[in-house]
PDB file of N, CA and C in Angstrom:
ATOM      1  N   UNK A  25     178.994  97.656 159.676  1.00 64.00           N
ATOM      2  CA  UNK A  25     177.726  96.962 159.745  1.00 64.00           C
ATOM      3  C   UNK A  25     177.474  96.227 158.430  1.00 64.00           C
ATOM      4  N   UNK A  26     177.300  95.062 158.476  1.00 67.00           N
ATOM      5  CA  UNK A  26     176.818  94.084 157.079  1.00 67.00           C
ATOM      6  C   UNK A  26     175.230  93.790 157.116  1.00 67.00           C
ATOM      7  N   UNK A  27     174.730  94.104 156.335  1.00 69.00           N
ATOM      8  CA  UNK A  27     173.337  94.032 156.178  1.00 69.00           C
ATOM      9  C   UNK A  27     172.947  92.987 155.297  1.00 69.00           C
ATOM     10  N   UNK A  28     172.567  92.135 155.251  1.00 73.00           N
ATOM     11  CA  UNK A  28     171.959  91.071 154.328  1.00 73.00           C
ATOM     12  C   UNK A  28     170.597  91.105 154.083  1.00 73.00           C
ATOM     13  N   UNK A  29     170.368  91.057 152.414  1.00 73.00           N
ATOM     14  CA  UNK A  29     168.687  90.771 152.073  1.00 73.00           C
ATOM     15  C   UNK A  29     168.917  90.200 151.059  1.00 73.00           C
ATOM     16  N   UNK A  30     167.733  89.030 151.425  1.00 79.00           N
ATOM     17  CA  UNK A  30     167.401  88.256 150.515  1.00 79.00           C
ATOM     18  C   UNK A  30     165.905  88.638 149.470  1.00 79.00           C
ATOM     19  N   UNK A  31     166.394  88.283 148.367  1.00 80.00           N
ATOM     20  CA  UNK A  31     165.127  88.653 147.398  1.00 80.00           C
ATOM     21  C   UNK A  31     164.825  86.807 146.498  1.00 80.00           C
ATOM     22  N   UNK A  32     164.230  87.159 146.182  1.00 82.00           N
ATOM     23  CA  UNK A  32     163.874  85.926 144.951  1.00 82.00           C
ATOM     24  C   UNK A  32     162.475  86.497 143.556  1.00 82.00           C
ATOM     25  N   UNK A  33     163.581  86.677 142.452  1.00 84.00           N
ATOM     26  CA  UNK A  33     162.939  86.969 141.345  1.00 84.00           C
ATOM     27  C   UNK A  33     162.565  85.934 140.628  1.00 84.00           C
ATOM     28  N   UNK A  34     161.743  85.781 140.075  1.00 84.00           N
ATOM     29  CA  UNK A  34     160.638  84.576 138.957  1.00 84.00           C
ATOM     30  C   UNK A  34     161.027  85.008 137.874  1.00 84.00           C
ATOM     31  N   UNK A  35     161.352  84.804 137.087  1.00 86.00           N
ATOM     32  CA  UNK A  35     160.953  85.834 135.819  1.00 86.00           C
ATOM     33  C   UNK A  35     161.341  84.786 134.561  1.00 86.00           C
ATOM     34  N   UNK A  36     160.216  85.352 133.251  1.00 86.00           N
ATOM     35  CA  UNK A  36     159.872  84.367 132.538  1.00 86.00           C
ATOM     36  C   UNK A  36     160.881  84.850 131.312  1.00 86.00           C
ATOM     37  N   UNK A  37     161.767  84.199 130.770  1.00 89.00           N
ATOM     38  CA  UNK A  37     162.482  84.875 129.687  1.00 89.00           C
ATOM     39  C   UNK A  37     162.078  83.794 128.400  1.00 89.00           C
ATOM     40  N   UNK A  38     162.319  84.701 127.036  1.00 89.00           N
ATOM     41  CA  UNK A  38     162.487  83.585 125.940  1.00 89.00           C
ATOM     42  C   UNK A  38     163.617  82.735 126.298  1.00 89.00           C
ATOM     43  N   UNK A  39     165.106  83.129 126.531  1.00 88.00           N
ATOM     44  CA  UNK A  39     166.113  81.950 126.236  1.00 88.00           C
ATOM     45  C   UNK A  39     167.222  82.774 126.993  1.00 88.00           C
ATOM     46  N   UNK A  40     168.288  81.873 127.007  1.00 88.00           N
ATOM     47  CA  UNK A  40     169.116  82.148 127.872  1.00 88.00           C
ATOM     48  C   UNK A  40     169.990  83.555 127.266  1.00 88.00           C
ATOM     49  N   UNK A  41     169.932  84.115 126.301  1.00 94.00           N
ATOM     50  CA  UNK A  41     170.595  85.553 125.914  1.00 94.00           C
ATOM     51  C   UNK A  41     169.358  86.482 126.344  1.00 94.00           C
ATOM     52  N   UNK A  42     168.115  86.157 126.571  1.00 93.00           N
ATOM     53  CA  UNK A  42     166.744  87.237 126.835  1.00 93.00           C
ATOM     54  C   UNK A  42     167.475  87.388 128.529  1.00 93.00           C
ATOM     55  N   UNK A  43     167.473  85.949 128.940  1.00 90.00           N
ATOM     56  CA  UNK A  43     167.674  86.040 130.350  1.00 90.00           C
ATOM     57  C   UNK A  43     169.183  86.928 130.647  1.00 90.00           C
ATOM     58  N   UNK A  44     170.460  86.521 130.143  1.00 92.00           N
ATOM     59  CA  UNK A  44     171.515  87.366 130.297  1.00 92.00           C
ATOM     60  C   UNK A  44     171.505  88.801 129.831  1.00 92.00           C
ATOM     61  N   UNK A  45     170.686  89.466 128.899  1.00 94.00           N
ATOM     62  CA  UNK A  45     170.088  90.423 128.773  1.00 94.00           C
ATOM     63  C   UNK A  45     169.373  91.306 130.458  1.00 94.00           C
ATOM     64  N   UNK A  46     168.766  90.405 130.956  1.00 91.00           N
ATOM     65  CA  UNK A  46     167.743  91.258 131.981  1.00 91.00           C
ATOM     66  C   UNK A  46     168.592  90.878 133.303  1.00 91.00           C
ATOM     67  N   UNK A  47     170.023  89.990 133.351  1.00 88.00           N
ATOM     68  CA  UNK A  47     170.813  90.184 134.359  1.00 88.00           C
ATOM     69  C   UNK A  47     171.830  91.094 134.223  1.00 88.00           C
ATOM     70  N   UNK A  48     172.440  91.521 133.167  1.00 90.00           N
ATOM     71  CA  UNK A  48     173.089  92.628 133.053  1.00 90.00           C
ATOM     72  C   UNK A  48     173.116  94.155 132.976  1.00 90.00           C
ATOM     73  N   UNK A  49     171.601  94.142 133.043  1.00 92.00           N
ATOM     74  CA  UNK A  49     170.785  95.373 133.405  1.00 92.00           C
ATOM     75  C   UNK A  49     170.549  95.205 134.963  1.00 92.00           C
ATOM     76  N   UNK A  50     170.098  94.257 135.453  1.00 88.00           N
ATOM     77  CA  UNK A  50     170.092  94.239 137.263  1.00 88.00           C
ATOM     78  C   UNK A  50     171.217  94.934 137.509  1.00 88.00           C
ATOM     79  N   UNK A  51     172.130  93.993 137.505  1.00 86.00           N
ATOM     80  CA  UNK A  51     173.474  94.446 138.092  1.00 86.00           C
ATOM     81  C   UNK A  51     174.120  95.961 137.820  1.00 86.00           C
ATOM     82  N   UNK A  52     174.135  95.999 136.522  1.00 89.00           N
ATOM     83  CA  UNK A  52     174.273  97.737 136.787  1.00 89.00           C
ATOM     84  C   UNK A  52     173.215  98.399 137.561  1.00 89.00           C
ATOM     85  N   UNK A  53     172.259  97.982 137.635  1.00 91.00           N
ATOM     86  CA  UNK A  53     171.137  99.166 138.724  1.00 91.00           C
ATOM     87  C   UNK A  53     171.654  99.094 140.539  1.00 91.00           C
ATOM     88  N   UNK A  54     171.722  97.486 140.521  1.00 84.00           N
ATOM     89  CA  UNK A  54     171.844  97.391 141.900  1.00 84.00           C
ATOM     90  C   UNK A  54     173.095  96.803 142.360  1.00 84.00           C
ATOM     91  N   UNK A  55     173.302  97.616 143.881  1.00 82.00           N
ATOM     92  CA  UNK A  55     175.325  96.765 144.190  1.00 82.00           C
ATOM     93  C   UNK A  55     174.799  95.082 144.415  1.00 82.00           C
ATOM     94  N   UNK A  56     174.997  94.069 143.613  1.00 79.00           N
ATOM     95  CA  UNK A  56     175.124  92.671 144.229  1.00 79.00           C
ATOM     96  C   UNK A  56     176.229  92.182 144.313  1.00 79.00           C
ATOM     97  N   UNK A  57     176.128  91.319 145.496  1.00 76.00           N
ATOM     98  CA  UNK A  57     177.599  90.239 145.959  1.00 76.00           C
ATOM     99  C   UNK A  57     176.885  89.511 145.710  1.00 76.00           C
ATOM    100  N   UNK A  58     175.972  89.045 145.559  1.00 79.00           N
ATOM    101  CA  UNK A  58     176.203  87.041 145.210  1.00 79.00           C
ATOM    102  C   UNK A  58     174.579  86.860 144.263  1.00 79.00           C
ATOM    103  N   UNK A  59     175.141  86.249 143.440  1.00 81.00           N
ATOM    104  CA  UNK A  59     173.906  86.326 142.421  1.00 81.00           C
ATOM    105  C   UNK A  59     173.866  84.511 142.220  1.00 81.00           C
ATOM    106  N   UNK A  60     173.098  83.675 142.123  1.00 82.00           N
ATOM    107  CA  UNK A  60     172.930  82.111 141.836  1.00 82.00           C
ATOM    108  C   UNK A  60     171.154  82.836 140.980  1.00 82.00           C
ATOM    109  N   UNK A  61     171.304  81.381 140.023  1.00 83.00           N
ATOM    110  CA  UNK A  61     170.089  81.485 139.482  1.00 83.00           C
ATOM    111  C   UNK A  61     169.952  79.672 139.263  1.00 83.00           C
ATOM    112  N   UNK A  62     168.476  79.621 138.988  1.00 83.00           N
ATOM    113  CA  UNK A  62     167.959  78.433 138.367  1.00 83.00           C
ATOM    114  C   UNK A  62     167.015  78.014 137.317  1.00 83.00           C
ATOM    115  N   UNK A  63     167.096  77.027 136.202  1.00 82.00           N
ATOM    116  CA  UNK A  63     166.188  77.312 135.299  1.00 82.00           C
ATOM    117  C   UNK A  63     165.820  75.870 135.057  1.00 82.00           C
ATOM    118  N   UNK A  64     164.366  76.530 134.730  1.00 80.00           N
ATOM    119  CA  UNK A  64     163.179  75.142 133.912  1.00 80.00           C
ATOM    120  C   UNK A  64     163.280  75.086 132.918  1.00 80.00           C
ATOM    121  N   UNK A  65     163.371  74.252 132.600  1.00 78.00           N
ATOM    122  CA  UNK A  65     163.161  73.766 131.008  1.00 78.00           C
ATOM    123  C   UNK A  65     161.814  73.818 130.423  1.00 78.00           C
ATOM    124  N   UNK A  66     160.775  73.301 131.375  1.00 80.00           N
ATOM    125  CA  UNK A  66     159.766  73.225 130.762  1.00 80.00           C
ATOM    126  C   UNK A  66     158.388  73.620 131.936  1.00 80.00           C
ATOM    127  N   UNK A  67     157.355  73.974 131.850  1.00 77.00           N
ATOM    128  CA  UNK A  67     156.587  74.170 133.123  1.00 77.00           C
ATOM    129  C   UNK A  67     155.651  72.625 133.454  1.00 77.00           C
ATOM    130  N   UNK A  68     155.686  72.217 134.474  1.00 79.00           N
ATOM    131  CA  UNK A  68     155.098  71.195 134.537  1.00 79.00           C
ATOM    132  C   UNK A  68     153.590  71.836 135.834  1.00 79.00           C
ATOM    133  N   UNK A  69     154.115  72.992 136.692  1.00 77.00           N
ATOM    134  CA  UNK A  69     152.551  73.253 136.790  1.00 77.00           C
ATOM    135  C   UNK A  69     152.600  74.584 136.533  1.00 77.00           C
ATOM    136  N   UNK A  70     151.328  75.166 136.778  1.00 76.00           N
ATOM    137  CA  UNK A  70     151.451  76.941 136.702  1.00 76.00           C
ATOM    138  C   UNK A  70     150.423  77.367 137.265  1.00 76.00           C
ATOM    139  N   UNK A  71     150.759  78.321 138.563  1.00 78.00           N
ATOM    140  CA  UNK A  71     150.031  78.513 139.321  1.00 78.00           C
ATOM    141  C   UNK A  71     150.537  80.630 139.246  1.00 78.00           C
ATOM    142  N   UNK A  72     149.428  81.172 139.880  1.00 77.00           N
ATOM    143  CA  UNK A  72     149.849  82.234 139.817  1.00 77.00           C
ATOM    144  C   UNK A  72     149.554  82.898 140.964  1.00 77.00           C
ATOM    145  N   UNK A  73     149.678  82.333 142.408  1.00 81.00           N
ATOM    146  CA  UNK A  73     148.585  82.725 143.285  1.00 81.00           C
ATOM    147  C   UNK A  73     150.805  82.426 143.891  1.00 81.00           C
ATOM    148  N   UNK A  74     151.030  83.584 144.738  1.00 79.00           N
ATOM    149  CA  UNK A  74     152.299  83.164 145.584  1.00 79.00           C
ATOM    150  C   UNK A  74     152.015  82.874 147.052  1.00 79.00           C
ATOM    151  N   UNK A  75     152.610  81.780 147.756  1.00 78.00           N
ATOM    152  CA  UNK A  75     152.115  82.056 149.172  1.00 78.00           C
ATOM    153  C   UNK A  75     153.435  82.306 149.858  1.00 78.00           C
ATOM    154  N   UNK A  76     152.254  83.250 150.806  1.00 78.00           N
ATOM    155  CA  UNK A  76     153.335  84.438 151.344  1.00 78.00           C
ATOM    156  C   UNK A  76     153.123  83.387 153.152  1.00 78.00           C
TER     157      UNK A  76
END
C-alpha cells in the first residue's frame, strides 16, 4: 500500500544556512521521499490570515 500526503510548510528563516539548518532536522524526524522548496527574496505582501 503507498500512501501519499501532502503538507506545505511557510517558514520564515534568517538565510539560507538558518533554512538548511531547520531542513536537516525535518528529515531526521520524519521518513521523506521528495522534498522541493521555494524562496522569496523579499515580502511584497503579508498577510497572516490562511485560507483554508
Amino acid at each position: 500500500m503507498i500512501c501519499k500526503v501532502d503538507y506545505l510548510l511557510k517558514l520564515l528563516v534568517r538565510d539560507v544556512a538558518d533554512y538548511d539548518r531547520v531542513y536537516k532536522k525535518l528529515i531526521k524526524a520524519v521518513p521523506l521521499s521528495n522534498v522541493s522548496a521555494s524562496f522569496a527574496m523579499q515580502r511584497i505582501k503579508y498577510e497572516t490570515a490562511v485560507p483554508v
